[in-house]
Short mmCIF file of C-alpha atoms and ligand atoms in Angstrom, two decimals:
data_model
loop_
_atom_site.label_atom_id
_atom_site.label_comp_id
_atom_site.label_asym_id
_atom_site.label_seq_id
_atom_site.Cartn_x
_atom_site.Cartn_y
_atom_site.Cartn_z
CA MET A 137 -2.48 10.37 -27.73
CA LYS A 138 -3.81 7.01 -27.15
CA LYS A 139 -2.33 5.56 -23.86
CA PRO A 140 -5.05 5.66 -21.29
CA PHE A 141 -2.86 6.94 -18.53
CA LEU A 142 -1.80 9.61 -20.76
CA ARG A 143 -5.38 10.59 -21.75
CA ALA A 144 -6.31 10.67 -18.03
CA LEU A 145 -3.33 13.11 -17.28
CA ASN A 146 -4.66 15.21 -20.26
CA GLY A 147 -7.87 15.77 -18.58
CA GLU A 148 -9.97 13.03 -20.14
CA THR A 149 -12.47 10.71 -18.30
CA VAL A 150 -11.11 7.36 -18.95
CA SER A 151 -13.13 3.99 -18.37
CA PRO A 152 -11.75 1.72 -17.18
CA THR A 153 -9.92 3.85 -14.76
CA PRO A 154 -6.09 3.56 -15.49
CA LEU A 155 -3.89 2.48 -12.79
CA TRP A 156 -0.34 1.99 -11.57
CA LEU A 157 0.91 1.94 -7.92
CA MET A 158 3.76 3.85 -6.22
CA ARG A 159 6.47 1.68 -5.43
CA GLN A 160 5.04 -0.91 -7.81
CA ALA A 161 8.69 -2.62 -8.10
CA GLY A 162 10.08 -3.58 -4.89
CA ARG A 163 10.77 -5.83 -2.02
CA TYR A 164 7.13 -7.25 -1.86
CA LEU A 165 7.79 -9.24 -5.32
CA PRO A 166 10.14 -12.39 -4.75
CA GLU A 167 11.43 -11.81 -8.35
CA TYR A 168 12.67 -8.29 -7.22
CA MET A 169 14.35 -9.99 -4.04
CA LYS A 170 16.12 -12.41 -6.30
CA ILE A 171 17.62 -9.92 -8.66
CA ARG A 172 18.39 -7.37 -5.86
CA LYS A 173 20.93 -9.80 -4.17
CA THR A 174 22.89 -9.59 -7.29
CA ALA A 175 23.87 -5.97 -6.79
CA ARG A 176 26.39 -4.75 -4.16
CA ASN A 177 24.25 -2.13 -2.90
CA PHE A 178 21.05 -0.14 -3.71
CA LEU A 179 22.57 2.75 -5.65
CA ASP A 180 24.61 0.40 -7.89
CA PHE A 181 21.36 -1.50 -8.45
CA CYS A 182 19.83 1.68 -9.84
CA TYR A 183 22.82 2.60 -11.85
CA THR A 184 22.93 -0.81 -13.54
CA PRO A 185 20.74 -0.68 -16.59
CA ASP A 186 20.30 -4.20 -16.91
CA LEU A 187 19.20 -4.69 -13.49
CA ALA A 188 17.01 -1.55 -13.33
CA VAL A 189 15.25 -2.18 -16.75
CA GLU A 190 14.38 -5.75 -15.38
CA VAL A 191 12.91 -4.55 -12.28
CA THR A 192 10.95 -2.01 -13.86
CA LEU A 193 9.35 -4.78 -16.08
CA GLN A 194 8.43 -7.05 -13.30
CA PRO A 195 5.59 -5.67 -11.93
CA LEU A 196 4.19 -4.83 -15.51
CA ARG A 197 4.44 -8.64 -16.43
CA ARG A 198 2.51 -9.68 -13.52
CA TYR A 199 -0.09 -6.89 -13.23
CA GLY A 200 -0.28 -5.19 -16.74
CA PHE A 201 -0.43 -1.58 -15.23
CA ASP A 202 -1.09 1.34 -17.51
CA ALA A 203 2.27 2.89 -16.57
CA ALA A 204 5.73 1.71 -15.85
CA ILE A 205 7.82 4.02 -13.38
CA LEU A 206 11.47 4.39 -13.84
CA PHE A 207 13.35 2.22 -11.27
CA SER A 208 15.47 4.65 -9.32
CA ASP A 209 15.51 6.68 -6.22
CA ILE A 210 15.05 10.38 -5.35
CA LEU A 211 18.49 10.32 -3.68
CA VAL A 212 20.50 9.99 -6.96
CA ILE A 213 20.39 13.78 -7.08
CA PRO A 214 22.24 14.49 -3.92
CA ASP A 215 24.63 11.57 -4.95
CA ALA A 216 25.09 13.29 -8.49
CA LEU A 217 25.81 16.59 -6.68
CA GLY A 218 28.56 15.06 -4.92
CA GLN A 219 27.23 14.23 -1.35
CA ASP A 220 27.99 10.99 0.17
CA VAL A 221 24.77 8.76 -0.14
CA SER A 222 24.70 5.24 0.79
CA PHE A 223 21.87 2.73 1.62
CA LEU A 224 22.34 0.39 4.72
CA PRO A 225 20.43 -2.75 4.49
CA GLY A 226 17.64 -2.64 6.75
CA GLU A 227 18.42 1.13 7.81
CA GLY A 228 17.51 3.17 4.75
CA PRO A 229 19.60 6.11 3.48
CA GLN A 230 22.57 7.44 5.05
CA LEU A 231 24.13 10.79 4.06
CA ASP A 232 26.99 13.01 5.12
CA PRO A 233 24.68 15.77 6.51
CA ILE A 234 24.98 19.34 5.17
CA ARG A 235 24.15 21.95 7.81
CA ASP A 236 25.46 25.26 6.61
CA LEU A 237 27.13 26.95 3.71
CA SER A 238 30.41 25.29 3.92
CA GLY A 239 28.47 22.15 3.42
CA LEU A 240 26.94 23.38 0.23
CA GLU A 241 30.21 24.46 -1.20
CA LYS A 242 31.10 20.64 -1.50
CA LEU A 243 28.31 20.24 -3.99
CA ASN A 244 28.10 21.19 -7.64
CA LEU A 245 26.25 20.47 -11.08
CA GLN A 246 29.24 19.82 -13.07
CA ASP A 247 29.01 15.93 -13.39
CA LEU A 248 25.25 15.93 -13.10
CA HIS A 249 24.29 14.44 -16.35
CA GLU A 250 27.30 12.33 -16.60
CA HIS A 251 26.72 10.84 -13.29
CA LEU A 252 23.14 10.19 -14.15
CA SER A 253 23.64 8.55 -17.60
CA PRO A 254 22.97 5.30 -16.51
CA VAL A 255 19.44 6.35 -15.42
CA TYR A 256 18.89 7.96 -18.99
CA GLU A 257 19.96 4.69 -20.47
CA VAL A 258 17.44 2.83 -18.49
CA LEU A 259 14.81 5.27 -19.89
CA THR A 260 15.87 4.76 -23.42
CA ARG A 261 15.88 1.02 -23.36
CA LEU A 262 12.23 0.97 -21.40
CA SER A 263 10.92 3.32 -24.03
CA GLY A 264 11.60 0.76 -26.57
CA SER A 265 10.45 -2.12 -24.85
CA LEU A 266 6.94 -1.46 -23.26
CA PRO A 267 3.73 -2.79 -24.41
CA LYS A 268 1.95 0.10 -26.90
CA GLU A 269 -0.70 1.04 -24.38
CA THR A 270 1.90 1.23 -21.36
CA ALA A 271 3.22 4.56 -20.51
CA LEU A 272 6.74 5.50 -19.05
CA ILE A 273 6.92 7.78 -15.99
CA GLY A 274 10.01 9.56 -15.08
CA PHE A 275 10.40 11.26 -11.45
CA CYS A 276 12.33 12.90 -8.98
CA GLY A 277 12.01 14.18 -5.30
CA ALA A 278 10.88 17.74 -4.77
CA PRO A 279 13.65 20.14 -3.66
CA TRP A 280 11.96 20.22 -0.01
CA THR A 281 11.84 16.33 0.25
CA VAL A 282 15.34 15.71 -1.01
CA ALA A 283 16.65 18.72 1.19
CA THR A 284 15.27 17.05 4.26
CA TYR A 285 17.63 13.97 3.63
CA MET A 286 20.49 16.10 2.56
CA VAL A 287 20.22 18.08 5.81
CA GLU A 288 19.06 15.34 8.43
CA GLY A 289 21.51 12.59 6.76
CA LYS A 290 18.91 10.26 7.14
CA GLY A 291 15.13 9.52 7.63
CA SER A 292 13.66 11.50 10.36
CA LYS A 293 10.53 11.80 12.58
CA ASP A 294 10.56 15.69 13.22
CA TYR A 295 12.99 17.01 10.59
CA ALA A 296 14.33 19.29 13.22
CA ALA A 297 17.70 20.35 11.61
CA THR A 298 15.98 21.04 8.22
CA ARG A 299 13.02 23.15 9.70
CA SER A 300 15.50 24.89 12.09
CA TRP A 301 17.74 25.88 9.23
CA ALA A 302 14.97 27.05 6.95
CA TYR A 303 13.20 29.17 9.59
CA ARG A 304 16.29 30.55 11.04
CA ALA A 305 18.17 31.59 8.09
CA PRO A 306 15.92 31.27 4.85
CA LYS A 307 18.17 33.03 2.49
CA GLU A 308 21.02 30.40 3.32
CA PHE A 309 18.51 27.53 3.02
CA SER A 310 17.42 28.92 -0.20
CA ARG A 311 20.68 28.34 -1.63
CA LEU A 312 20.20 24.70 -1.07
CA ILE A 313 16.77 24.84 -2.67
CA ASP A 314 17.75 26.73 -5.58
CA LEU A 315 20.69 24.26 -6.36
CA LEU A 316 18.03 21.51 -6.14
CA ILE A 317 15.61 23.31 -8.64
CA GLU A 318 18.46 23.63 -11.02
CA ALA A 319 19.48 20.15 -10.79
CA THR A 320 16.08 18.65 -10.68
CA SER A 321 14.59 20.60 -13.71
CA ALA A 322 17.73 19.84 -15.78
CA TYR A 323 17.30 16.07 -14.52
CA LEU A 324 13.53 15.83 -15.67
CA ILE A 325 14.30 17.59 -19.12
CA GLU A 326 16.62 14.96 -19.73
CA GLN A 327 14.48 12.16 -18.71
CA VAL A 328 11.91 13.26 -21.28
CA ALA A 329 14.76 13.50 -23.91
CA HIS A 330 15.29 9.74 -23.31
CA GLY A 331 11.51 8.65 -23.38
CA ALA A 332 9.90 9.55 -20.12
CA GLU A 333 6.22 10.29 -21.33
CA ALA A 334 4.78 11.83 -17.91
CA LEU A 335 6.82 13.04 -14.63
CA GLN A 336 5.99 12.90 -11.05
CA ILE A 337 7.48 14.91 -8.45
CA PHE A 338 7.63 13.22 -4.87
CA ASP A 339 7.27 15.84 -2.08
CA SER A 340 6.78 13.15 0.54
CA TRP A 341 7.37 15.40 3.44
CA ALA A 342 5.49 18.38 2.30
CA GLY A 343 2.94 18.16 5.07
CA ILE A 344 5.19 18.81 7.71
CA LEU A 345 5.25 22.51 6.74
CA PRO A 346 3.11 25.50 8.11
CA GLU A 347 1.20 27.59 5.53
CA MET A 348 3.92 30.42 4.80
CA GLU A 349 6.59 27.66 4.71
CA PHE A 350 4.54 25.38 2.65
CA HIS A 351 4.21 28.24 0.01
CA ARG A 352 8.07 29.15 0.22
CA TRP A 353 9.57 25.67 0.07
CA VAL A 354 7.18 23.46 -1.53
CA ILE A 355 4.96 25.55 -3.91
CA ASP A 356 7.29 28.03 -5.15
CA PRO A 357 10.00 25.52 -6.04
CA THR A 358 7.40 23.43 -7.88
CA ILE A 359 6.16 26.43 -9.87
CA GLU A 360 9.76 27.09 -11.04
CA ILE A 361 10.40 23.27 -11.96
CA VAL A 362 7.03 23.08 -13.87
CA ARG A 363 7.84 26.05 -15.54
CA ARG A 364 11.29 24.87 -16.95
CA VAL A 365 10.42 21.66 -17.61
CA LYS A 366 7.31 22.70 -19.46
CA ALA A 367 9.40 25.44 -21.59
CA ALA A 368 11.89 22.74 -22.61
CA CYS A 369 9.28 19.89 -23.08
CA PRO A 370 5.91 21.51 -24.08
CA GLY A 371 3.09 19.01 -23.57
CA VAL A 372 4.70 16.61 -21.10
CA PRO A 373 2.29 16.02 -18.24
CA ILE A 374 3.48 16.54 -14.67
CA ILE A 375 2.04 15.11 -11.52
CA GLY A 376 2.69 16.79 -8.36
CA PHE A 377 2.55 14.69 -4.92
CA PRO A 378 2.73 17.11 -1.79
CA ARG A 379 2.05 14.34 0.53
CA GLY A 380 0.13 15.34 3.79
CA ALA A 381 -0.71 19.00 2.45
CA GLY A 382 -4.29 18.65 3.62
CA VAL A 383 -6.48 21.89 2.43
CA LEU A 384 -3.16 23.25 1.12
CA TYR A 385 -3.69 20.94 -1.71
CA ARG A 386 -6.02 23.48 -3.15
CA ASP A 387 -3.21 26.35 -3.30
CA PHE A 388 -0.75 23.70 -4.77
CA VAL A 389 -3.16 22.86 -7.55
CA ALA A 390 -3.93 26.38 -8.13
CA LYS A 391 -0.56 27.70 -8.32
CA THR A 392 2.12 25.17 -9.45
CA GLY A 393 0.77 24.37 -13.04
CA VAL A 394 0.82 20.64 -12.49
CA ASP A 395 -1.43 18.63 -14.79
CA ALA A 396 -2.42 16.15 -12.00
CA VAL A 397 -2.01 15.82 -8.40
CA SER A 398 -1.47 12.63 -6.33
CA LEU A 399 -3.56 12.37 -3.11
CA ASP A 400 -2.34 10.82 0.04
CA SER A 401 -4.88 8.67 1.90
CA SER A 402 -6.08 11.41 4.22
CA VAL A 403 -7.66 13.62 1.60
CA PRO A 404 -11.49 13.12 1.62
CA LEU A 405 -12.72 11.72 -1.79
CA LYS A 406 -15.63 14.29 -2.13
CA TRP A 407 -13.53 17.20 -0.97
CA ALA A 408 -11.02 15.96 -3.74
CA ARG A 409 -13.85 15.86 -6.41
CA ASP A 410 -15.16 19.11 -5.73
CA GLN A 411 -12.22 21.21 -4.75
CA LEU A 412 -9.33 19.69 -7.13
CA GLN A 413 -10.93 17.71 -9.88
CA PRO A 414 -12.41 20.76 -11.62
CA HIS A 415 -8.75 22.10 -11.77
CA CYS A 416 -6.66 19.15 -12.69
CA THR A 417 -6.48 15.21 -12.99
CA VAL A 418 -6.37 13.67 -9.48
CA GLN A 419 -4.44 10.46 -8.81
CA GLY A 420 -4.81 8.11 -5.60
CA ASN A 421 -5.37 7.50 -2.87
CA MET A 422 -6.29 3.96 -1.35
CA ASP A 423 -4.36 3.49 2.05
CA ASN A 424 -1.32 1.07 1.24
CA PHE A 425 -2.13 -1.20 4.28
CA LEU A 426 -5.63 -1.72 2.83
CA LEU A 427 -3.60 -3.49 -0.01
CA VAL A 428 -1.55 -5.29 2.83
CA ALA A 429 -4.94 -6.46 4.57
CA GLY A 430 -6.97 -7.32 1.11
CA GLY A 431 -10.23 -8.96 1.33
CA GLU A 432 -13.65 -7.13 1.57
CA ALA A 433 -12.19 -3.96 3.24
CA MET A 434 -9.89 -3.33 0.23
CA ASP A 435 -12.30 -4.28 -2.40
CA ARG A 436 -14.99 -2.01 -0.87
CA GLU A 437 -12.51 1.13 -0.55
CA ALA A 438 -11.14 0.53 -4.14
CA ARG A 439 -14.82 0.68 -5.40
CA ARG A 440 -15.73 3.78 -3.47
CA ILE A 441 -12.56 5.51 -4.53
CA VAL A 442 -13.40 4.64 -8.28
CA ASP A 443 -17.20 5.51 -7.68
CA ILE A 444 -16.39 8.96 -6.28
CA LEU A 445 -13.44 10.11 -8.45
CA GLY A 446 -13.95 7.96 -11.41
CA SER A 447 -16.42 10.28 -13.16
CA GLY A 448 -14.05 12.86 -13.89
CA PRO A 449 -10.22 12.78 -14.83
CA PHE A 450 -8.58 10.24 -12.70
CA VAL A 451 -6.02 7.79 -12.22
CA PHE A 452 -6.16 5.10 -9.52
CA ASN A 453 -3.30 4.59 -7.15
CA LEU A 454 -2.32 4.29 -3.38
CA GLY A 455 -1.86 7.21 -0.93
CA HIS A 456 1.90 6.19 -0.56
CA GLY A 457 4.12 3.51 -1.90
CA ILE A 458 3.51 -0.39 -1.59
CA VAL A 459 5.21 -1.74 1.69
CA PRO A 460 7.38 -5.00 1.68
CA GLN A 461 4.78 -6.97 3.72
CA THR A 462 2.23 -6.75 0.85
CA PRO A 463 1.05 -10.19 -0.29
CA PRO A 464 1.39 -10.14 -4.24
CA GLU A 465 -1.85 -11.69 -4.90
CA HIS A 466 -3.66 -8.67 -3.10
CA VAL A 467 -2.33 -6.58 -6.02
CA THR A 468 -3.68 -8.88 -8.68
CA ARG A 469 -7.10 -8.61 -6.87
CA LEU A 470 -6.94 -5.01 -6.79
CA VAL A 471 -6.44 -4.53 -10.58
CA ASP A 472 -9.24 -6.74 -11.17
CA VAL A 473 -11.60 -4.59 -8.85
CA VAL A 474 -10.46 -1.34 -10.37
CA ARG A 475 -10.59 -2.54 -13.95
CA GLY A 476 -14.13 -4.02 -13.32
CA ALA A 477 -15.68 -1.26 -11.22
CA GLU A 478 -18.45 0.69 -12.86
CA THR A 479 -17.64 4.42 -13.30
CA VAL A 480 -20.81 6.45 -12.46
CA GLY A 481 -21.92 9.02 -14.95
CA SER A 482 -19.11 8.34 -17.40
CA GLY A 483 -21.41 6.69 -20.18
CA GLY A 484 -19.34 3.70 -20.35
O1 CP3 B 89 7.75 3.63 -7.51
C1 CP3 B 89 8.50 2.67 -7.99
O2 CP3 B 89 8.27 1.60 -8.14
C2 CP3 B 89 9.90 3.34 -8.53
C3 CP3 B 89 10.95 3.30 -7.59
C4 CP3 B 89 11.07 4.19 -6.43
C5 CP3 B 89 11.93 3.98 -5.23
N1 CP3 B 89 11.96 4.96 -4.48
C6 CP3 B 89 12.83 2.65 -5.16
C7 CP3 B 89 13.23 2.15 -3.90
C8 CP3 B 89 10.63 5.74 -6.07
C9 CP3 B 89 9.74 6.50 -6.93
C10 CP3 B 89 11.32 6.00 -4.91
C11 CP3 B 89 10.94 7.37 -4.34
C12 CP3 B 89 11.57 7.67 -2.93
N2 CP3 B 89 12.63 7.37 -2.44
C13 CP3 B 89 10.93 8.50 -2.25
C14 CP3 B 89 9.54 9.24 -2.36
C15 CP3 B 89 8.19 8.34 -2.34
C16 CP3 B 89 7.87 8.15 -0.85
O3 CP3 B 89 8.06 6.76 -0.72
O4 CP3 B 89 7.76 8.84 0.02
C17 CP3 B 89 11.38 8.61 -0.84
C18 CP3 B 89 11.37 9.62 0.43
C19 CP3 B 89 12.78 7.82 -1.05
C20 CP3 B 89 14.01 7.56 -0.23
C21 CP3 B 89 14.03 6.33 -0.02
N3 CP3 B 89 14.54 5.28 -0.82
C22 CP3 B 89 13.93 5.61 1.42
C23 CP3 B 89 13.49 6.35 2.61
C24 CP3 B 89 14.37 4.41 1.48
C25 CP3 B 89 14.43 3.26 2.42
C26 CP3 B 89 12.92 2.84 2.91
C27 CP3 B 89 12.90 1.66 2.06
O5 CP3 B 89 11.70 1.51 1.65
O6 CP3 B 89 13.76 0.90 1.70
C28 CP3 B 89 14.71 4.08 0.04
C29 CP3 B 89 15.05 2.69 -0.54
C30 CP3 B 89 14.31 2.32 -1.88
N4 CP3 B 89 13.82 3.20 -3.00
C31 CP3 B 89 13.92 0.91 -2.06
C32 CP3 B 89 13.10 0.89 -3.29
C33 CP3 B 89 12.68 -0.27 -4.10
C34 CP3 B 89 14.27 -0.34 -1.08
C35 CP3 B 89 15.69 -0.53 -1.42
C36 CP3 B 89 16.08 -2.01 -1.43
O7 CP3 B 89 15.56 -2.94 -2.19
O8 CP3 B 89 16.97 -2.44 -0.71
#
C-alpha cells in the first residue's frame, strides 16, 4: 500500500502530512461554475459521468491533493429509494417529507443499484485516470443525517420533526434508519467494487443528539454499516465524521470500528491527540472560514494543527466543507503550508 493517504488511514505516521479537503470540488472554483451551467439541475449533474468525472478531477489538477473524492451528494440515496428529491438554485435540497409509516411505504430498495449505476461508472472511470499516488474516496451520508433531510424535507435549524419522531416513536423511526443502513451498506460495497479505495461516512448532524440518542441513531447504525462493508470488502479503510459529537467522539471511535475519524473545528487538538489518536487515525480540522480569511491567521493555525497531530497517524482536512466564497489561491497557499510544515517527532 503505497499511496500516502492510504498509509495514513492504515495507522502510519506519514510525512509530509497527506491532505484533501471536504467539498474540494465546488462553487469556489470558476472551472466548476462553468461546467455546472451545462447541467439541467444538480442531480442530473451528479448522474452524468462525463461531468462528474471532470469536476472530481478539477481540484486535483490545481492542487495535487492526496485523494480525490467522488463527486456526488449524500441525497442520491433517498432519490434512489424513490423519494422526490430536487435542488433548487440558491435554496438547497427539497424533498417530499416522510413523517410516518405510510410515507415509508413509498420507498424501496428494488432499483437502488440501477438508479445509482451512473455513480458507479464515475468511480470506474476515475480509478483508471488518477495519478498513481492519488487515492479515490467514495462516500455516503450516515443514516441519521440522511434521515433528517428525508423527514424535514429540507435543511433545518432544529430538526424538530426528525427529533420528535425519533423520540416519540423510536420503533417506527428505526424502520427508516434500518432501510438506510441496508441501502447505504449496499451502496458503499458497490462503490468499492467500482474502484473506491477508502470510504467516508458523513454524519453532519450527529451533534444535535443527546447521549443516548447519539448511541442509538449515530453509533449503532455506523457499527452495522462498518460491519457489513468490512465483511464484504476486507481491508477497505472507513472514515467516520460524526460532526459536532464533542466528547462523544471517544465513544464513536471506541465502538464503531472505523479506521479514522474526521474532526470538526471545535475539537481541541491536544484532546484529540491524547484521547482519539491512540485508537485510530485522525483527520481535520481547520475552520473552513480560516480558508476564506487566509493570511497569517490561516498559516499559523494550519501549522499548529500539523504540529500537534502530525506526529501520529493523521490526514489534514477542514472541520467542514469549503464554502463558495473561498478564494482559490488561499487553497494553493494552504497546500504549501501543510506540505512544508515540520512534523514534530516523526523523524523526517
Ligand atoms: O467533497 C466533495 O468535493 C464531494 C462532493 C460532495 C457534495 N456534497 C457536493 C455538493 C459531498 C461529499 C457532499 C456531501 C453532503 N451533501 C453533505 C455532508 C457534508 C456536509 O457538508 O455537511 C450534506 C449535508 C449534503 C447535502 C447538501 N448538498 C446540501 C445541504 C446542499 C446545498 C447547500 C450547498 O452547499 O449548496 C447540497 C448541494 C451540493 N452538494 C453542492 C455540491 C458541490 C452545491 C450544488 C451546486 O453546485 O449547485
